[in-house]
Amino acid sequence: MHELVVNLHMHTTYSDGSGTYAELGQAALKTGVDVLLVTDHNVLVHGVDTYHRDGKKRVLVLACEEIHDQDRDPQKNHMLVFGTDQELSTLADNPQALVNAVNRLGGLCFIAHPVDPAMPAFGETDISWEDWNVTGFTGIELWNGFSELKTVAKGKMDAILYAFLPELIPHGPLRKALSIWDELLSKGQHVVAVGGSDAHARHMSLGPLHRTIFPYEYHFSTINTHVMTPMPLSGSLAEDRKMVFNALAAGHCFIGYDLPACTRGFSFSAQGRNSSASMGENISLDGAVTLQGRFPFSAEIKLIKDGVCIKTSHGETLTHVTNEPGIYRVEAYRHFLGKLRGWIFSNPIYVRSHQ
Ligand SMILES: [Zn+2]
Ligand SMILES: [Zn+2]
C-alpha cells in the first residue's frame, strides 16, 4: 500500500477563508501534504481541480463542499461532501435527503465537527451536529483542528495566546466525539473517522495587534488524514481523484497529528489463519486473529475494543491475539509541549464471528 497525506476541510475566498486556491496550493507545497480537499461553505467550485507544482513536488487539490442550512438558527448540522460533481447545497435543510443524494451520485459525506461548543467571548454559538437520526453517511470528522480552539480558549486573553502559539491547542479528538463514534460503531454501522483542519487563515485585529490566525501552512502540518492507496498519485486527475475517494470511503485511513512527530509509516492490521485485514476492513474469526500496530516513533498506545480500552503499552509496536469478535482500533499519544497529546487515531478493524 501507498500512503498519501490528505488535509481536508478548509475554506478559501469563495466562502469565509482568506486564501485563494493558488495560495492554498503554494502553502501545501511547503509542507508534506499530498492532497487537499477544499470545502467552501455551500458552494461547489468548478474548474479548479488540479495539481499544484514546485519542481518535482506536487499537491493534488480537489474542490469539495461543506453544506449547512443557512436559514437554520443556530446554523448546526454541517456536512462535508466529497466527489459529487454536483451542487447539493439546496438540500441543506434536510440532512437525510442530502446524504441520500450524495450516495446516489457516488460521493462521500462526513459529519463535520460533530461536537463544536459555543465560544461566548467571540459570539460563536454551538454548531455541533444535531440530527443523529440520519443514516447512510460515510463517517464523521472525529478531530477538527479549528473547533478544538473553542474547548481550550475560555476568553479573549486565551485566544490571543493561542493565536500566537497555535501548536498549544491540539490535545486530541474531544472525548464526546470519540464516544459518539464508538456508539455509532456499536450499532453495526461502518463509520469512517477523518481528521479535518477547518482552515480559514482569518485576519484578526485586536487593538494594535494584527495577525493571520492559524495560517494554512500551520494547519497543513498539523491534523491530517493519512490515506492508504494501492499506488502513488499517477498524475491522471480522474484516476487519482477516484483512488483517494475510494480509499477514504473504505476507511483505509488514520488521523495523524503530524506536529509532535511525523505519523507517516503507521500501520494497523489483522492476520487470521487464512485471511488478513487492514483499517476499515472485516476479518472473520477462523481461529485466533493477531492484531498488530506499528508506529513510526515511540508512543503511549491504547488498544480499544468496542469503545473500551483493553490494553495499553509504550513503544513502537502493539500486538494482541484475540478470539473475540469486536471492533478494534488504536490510539497513540506522545508528549509534546509539556503535555501528553493525541498523535494517531486509527480506523477500526471489524473482527467478525466465523460463520
Ligand atoms: Zn462547519
Ligand atoms: Zn468548515
XYZ file of C-alpha atoms and ligand atoms in Angstrom:
357
model
C 0.000 0.000 0.000
C 0.989 3.602 -0.527
C 0.375 6.384 1.980
C -0.988 9.780 0.949
C -1.224 12.639 3.419
C -4.583 14.340 2.891
C -5.529 17.622 4.513
C -9.274 18.078 4.332
C -11.891 20.626 5.307
C -10.716 24.161 4.544
C -12.119 27.426 3.302
C -10.985 29.874 0.613
C -12.137 33.299 -0.522
C -15.131 31.528 -2.125
C -16.551 31.439 1.421
C -15.025 32.683 4.691
C -11.360 31.784 4.198
C -8.695 34.389 3.383
C -6.716 32.473 0.741
C -7.221 31.642 -2.941
C -6.892 28.154 -4.377
C -3.445 29.125 -5.717
C -2.337 30.312 -2.272
C -3.583 27.111 -0.631
C -1.676 25.082 -3.229
C 1.517 27.048 -2.523
C 1.106 26.635 1.236
C 0.583 22.886 0.814
C 3.758 22.555 -1.281
C 5.770 23.883 1.680
C 4.503 21.016 3.845
C 4.432 17.226 3.472
C 0.832 17.114 2.265
C -0.074 15.216 -0.945
C -3.758 16.102 -1.349
C -6.034 18.990 -0.303
C -9.812 18.587 -0.165
C -11.161 22.142 -0.162
C -14.649 22.600 1.291
C -16.130 26.071 0.943
C -19.475 26.718 2.594
C -22.426 25.893 0.347
C -20.597 26.272 -2.947
C -19.006 23.606 -5.114
C -16.373 25.474 -7.103
C -15.925 24.144 -10.641
C -12.812 24.135 -12.817
C -10.202 24.321 -10.028
C -9.256 20.638 -9.575
C -5.584 20.380 -10.494
C -2.036 19.580 -9.369
C -0.072 22.465 -7.916
C 3.661 22.007 -8.586
C 7.015 23.227 -7.370
C 9.848 21.426 -9.136
C 9.332 17.727 -8.508
C 6.864 18.328 -5.694
C 3.174 18.278 -6.446
C -0.044 18.517 -4.500
C -3.421 17.396 -5.793
C -6.099 19.963 -4.949
C -9.767 18.947 -5.257
C -12.829 21.115 -4.765
C -15.416 19.645 -2.408
C -18.007 21.349 -0.237
C -19.237 21.941 3.326
C -23.019 22.129 3.341
C -25.296 23.512 6.050
C -28.700 25.166 6.239
C -28.029 28.900 6.399
C -31.638 29.590 7.432
C -31.388 27.361 10.487
C -30.854 29.131 13.821
C -28.335 28.217 15.135
C -26.634 27.026 11.969
C -25.860 23.471 13.067
C -25.571 20.236 11.047
C -22.526 20.891 8.838
C -21.759 18.141 6.331
C -18.558 17.668 4.327
C -19.362 16.369 0.842
C -16.710 14.951 -1.483
C -16.781 13.633 -5.033
C -20.265 14.514 -6.263
C -19.566 16.953 -9.154
C -22.956 18.462 -8.430
C -24.122 21.318 -6.223
C -26.213 19.831 -3.410
C -26.480 22.779 -1.010
C -30.150 23.171 -1.983
C -30.755 20.050 0.151
C -29.105 21.601 3.220
C -32.355 21.830 5.204
C -32.872 18.061 5.036
C -29.721 16.179 6.111
C -31.144 12.745 5.231
C -32.115 13.895 1.725
C -28.601 15.338 1.386
C -26.975 12.046 2.433
C -29.227 10.100 0.063
C -28.366 12.398 -2.846
C -24.628 12.115 -2.114
C -24.907 8.311 -2.092
C -26.911 8.315 -5.338
C -24.148 10.329 -7.000
C -21.420 8.006 -5.687
C -19.972 10.664 -3.382
C -18.881 10.652 0.257
C -20.221 12.639 3.188
C -18.787 13.214 6.640
C -20.479 14.863 9.609
C -18.298 17.928 10.231
C -17.236 18.941 13.767
C -19.856 16.684 15.432
C -19.118 18.360 18.779
C -18.494 22.085 18.400
C -19.264 24.063 21.573
C -20.075 27.753 21.875
C -17.386 30.393 22.418
C -19.298 33.290 24.003
C -16.269 35.634 24.180
C -16.327 35.789 20.375
C -20.075 35.436 19.847
C -19.645 31.930 18.424
C -22.621 29.671 19.015
C -22.616 25.895 19.445
C -22.632 24.378 15.945
C -22.497 20.696 16.872
C -24.317 18.123 14.751
C -27.893 17.671 15.975
C -29.691 15.302 13.631
C -28.353 11.922 14.814
C -31.291 10.054 13.239
C -29.572 10.426 9.873
C -28.185 7.197 8.426
C -26.039 6.272 5.467
C -23.279 8.881 5.844
C -19.683 7.789 5.190
C -18.263 8.902 8.516
C -17.505 11.689 10.937
C -14.832 14.327 11.320
C -13.545 12.953 14.608
C -10.915 15.667 15.146
C -11.379 19.238 13.904
C -8.337 21.491 14.270
C -10.260 24.743 14.372
C -13.170 23.882 16.662
C -10.786 22.473 19.264
C -9.807 26.107 19.956
C -13.275 26.621 21.441
C -12.618 23.972 24.070
C -9.269 25.367 25.237
C -9.765 29.156 24.942
C -12.096 30.419 27.647
C -11.670 34.132 26.998
C -10.015 36.778 24.842
C -6.624 36.532 26.562
C -6.533 32.780 25.894
C -7.492 33.395 22.284
C -4.589 35.846 21.855
C -2.163 33.322 23.359
C -3.369 30.608 21.001
C -3.298 32.946 18.003
C 0.452 33.340 18.565
C 1.111 29.773 19.756
C -1.456 27.620 17.935
C 0.617 24.474 18.484
C -0.576 24.579 22.115
C -4.171 23.896 21.015
C -4.338 20.270 19.803
C -4.852 17.677 22.545
C -6.809 15.055 20.613
C -10.355 14.389 19.462
C -12.913 15.509 22.022
C -13.970 12.699 24.408
C -17.587 13.251 23.429
C -16.771 12.885 19.719
C -14.902 9.639 20.442
C -17.829 8.246 22.414
C -20.312 9.241 19.684
C -18.120 7.419 17.145
C -17.848 4.299 19.321
C -21.595 4.298 19.834
C -22.276 4.542 16.093
C -19.827 1.696 15.502
C -21.521 -0.406 18.213
C -24.782 -0.210 16.249
C -23.095 -2.073 13.406
C -22.598 0.966 11.200
C -19.417 1.261 9.168
C -18.362 4.782 10.172
C -15.081 6.190 8.851
C -13.254 8.697 11.056
C -11.278 11.519 9.460
C -9.376 14.489 10.850
C -10.032 17.923 9.401
C -8.248 21.221 9.714
C -11.173 23.610 9.069
C -8.539 26.109 7.957
C -9.711 29.674 7.350
C -6.497 31.664 7.903
C -8.608 34.582 9.093
C -7.121 38.008 9.691
C -7.615 39.154 13.248
C -7.236 42.590 14.746
C -7.340 43.275 18.451
C -6.248 46.824 19.246
C -2.782 47.296 17.760
C -2.376 43.569 17.107
C -2.943 42.296 13.562
C -2.340 38.689 12.720
C -3.407 35.907 10.371
C -4.580 33.331 12.828
C -3.812 29.710 12.061
C -2.277 30.154 8.596
C -2.939 27.420 6.017
C 0.639 26.187 6.281
C 0.180 25.678 10.033
C -2.984 23.632 9.500
C -1.393 21.527 6.738
C 1.393 20.482 9.145
C -0.969 19.641 11.956
C -4.019 17.306 11.785
C -4.029 15.229 8.615
C -5.875 12.178 7.371
C -3.355 9.615 6.103
C -4.927 7.532 3.361
C -3.684 4.107 2.226
C -3.970 3.679 -1.528
C -2.933 0.830 -3.849
C -0.475 3.122 -5.668
C 1.009 6.614 -5.538
C -0.612 9.519 -7.359
C -0.366 8.787 -11.094
C -0.804 12.301 -12.461
C -4.149 11.412 -14.029
C -6.646 13.721 -12.359
C -9.646 11.421 -12.809
C -7.812 8.294 -11.634
C -6.154 9.945 -8.641
C -9.405 11.544 -7.544
C -11.182 8.199 -7.697
C -8.375 6.408 -5.874
C -8.316 8.906 -2.979
C -12.113 8.908 -2.578
C -12.352 5.089 -2.781
C -9.747 4.679 -0.032
C -11.477 7.259 2.186
C -14.889 5.631 1.646
C -13.466 2.258 2.674
C -11.879 3.703 5.819
C -8.356 2.828 4.723
C -7.016 5.761 6.680
C -5.957 7.103 10.050
C -5.780 10.510 11.674
C -2.277 11.795 12.402
C -1.278 14.907 14.341
C 1.980 15.497 12.492
C 3.468 18.310 14.559
C 4.836 16.309 17.559
C 6.356 13.769 15.139
C 5.548 12.763 11.579
C 2.959 9.983 11.616
C 3.856 8.615 8.161
C 4.545 4.908 8.330
C 1.908 3.956 10.897
C 0.018 0.735 10.194
C -2.696 -1.304 11.885
C -3.511 -4.730 10.526
C -5.026 -8.089 11.439
C -3.826 -11.529 10.487
C -6.080 -14.592 10.656
C -5.421 -18.194 9.719
C -6.450 -17.713 6.100
C -7.004 -14.003 5.720
C -5.772 -10.584 6.654
C -7.337 -7.148 7.042
C -6.326 -3.530 7.331
C -8.133 -0.466 8.685
C -11.746 -0.279 7.546
C -11.940 -3.992 6.724
C -13.676 -7.061 8.161
C -11.862 -10.209 9.205
C -13.519 -13.477 10.167
C -12.555 -15.295 13.401
C -11.437 -18.527 11.770
C -9.221 -19.383 14.748
C -7.378 -16.585 16.533
C -6.683 -13.229 14.937
C -3.479 -11.291 15.610
C -3.807 -7.524 15.640
C -0.674 -5.545 15.046
C 0.058 -1.825 15.243
C 3.356 -0.319 14.101
C 4.246 3.255 14.960
C 6.958 5.392 13.339
C 8.129 6.617 16.768
C 7.688 5.504 20.341
C 4.309 6.376 21.858
C 1.805 5.618 24.608
C -0.508 3.173 22.869
C -4.087 2.128 23.642
C -5.972 -0.737 22.042
C -9.721 -0.079 22.058
C -12.308 -2.838 21.632
C -15.975 -1.858 21.311
C -15.234 1.533 22.840
C -13.291 0.186 25.840
C -9.521 0.298 26.296
C -8.369 -3.324 26.715
C -4.609 -2.894 26.534
C -2.005 -0.173 26.960
C 1.660 -0.261 26.061
C 4.625 2.016 25.450
C 6.852 1.686 22.400
C 6.725 1.398 18.639
C 4.608 -1.760 18.340
C 1.442 -3.254 19.709
C 0.484 -6.920 19.330
C -2.701 -8.555 20.553
C -4.068 -12.019 19.861
C -7.825 -12.366 20.153
C -10.571 -14.960 19.887
C -13.284 -12.376 20.467
C -15.306 -10.630 17.800
C -15.405 -6.862 18.153
C -14.474 -3.523 16.674
C -10.798 -2.877 17.329
C -8.970 0.409 16.891
C -5.839 2.021 18.283
C -4.960 5.412 19.739
C -1.443 6.690 20.340
C -0.266 9.660 22.411
C 3.055 11.498 22.627
C 4.487 14.078 24.984
C 4.699 17.426 23.191
C 4.966 20.961 24.610
C 4.585 19.786 28.188
C 1.536 17.562 27.727
C 0.573 14.111 26.584
C -1.242 14.797 23.323
C -3.232 12.701 20.865
C -0.980 11.645 17.986
C -2.521 8.777 15.983
C -6.142 7.556 15.807
C -6.691 4.551 13.565
C -9.847 3.500 11.804
C -11.180 0.200 13.127
C -10.735 -3.367 12.017
C -14.023 -5.241 12.299
C -13.370 -8.749 13.723
C -16.484 -10.814 12.954
C -17.630 -14.209 14.255
C -16.828 -17.072 11.919
C -20.000 -18.104 10.051
Zn -18.501 23.887 9.714
Zn -15.588 24.493 7.912
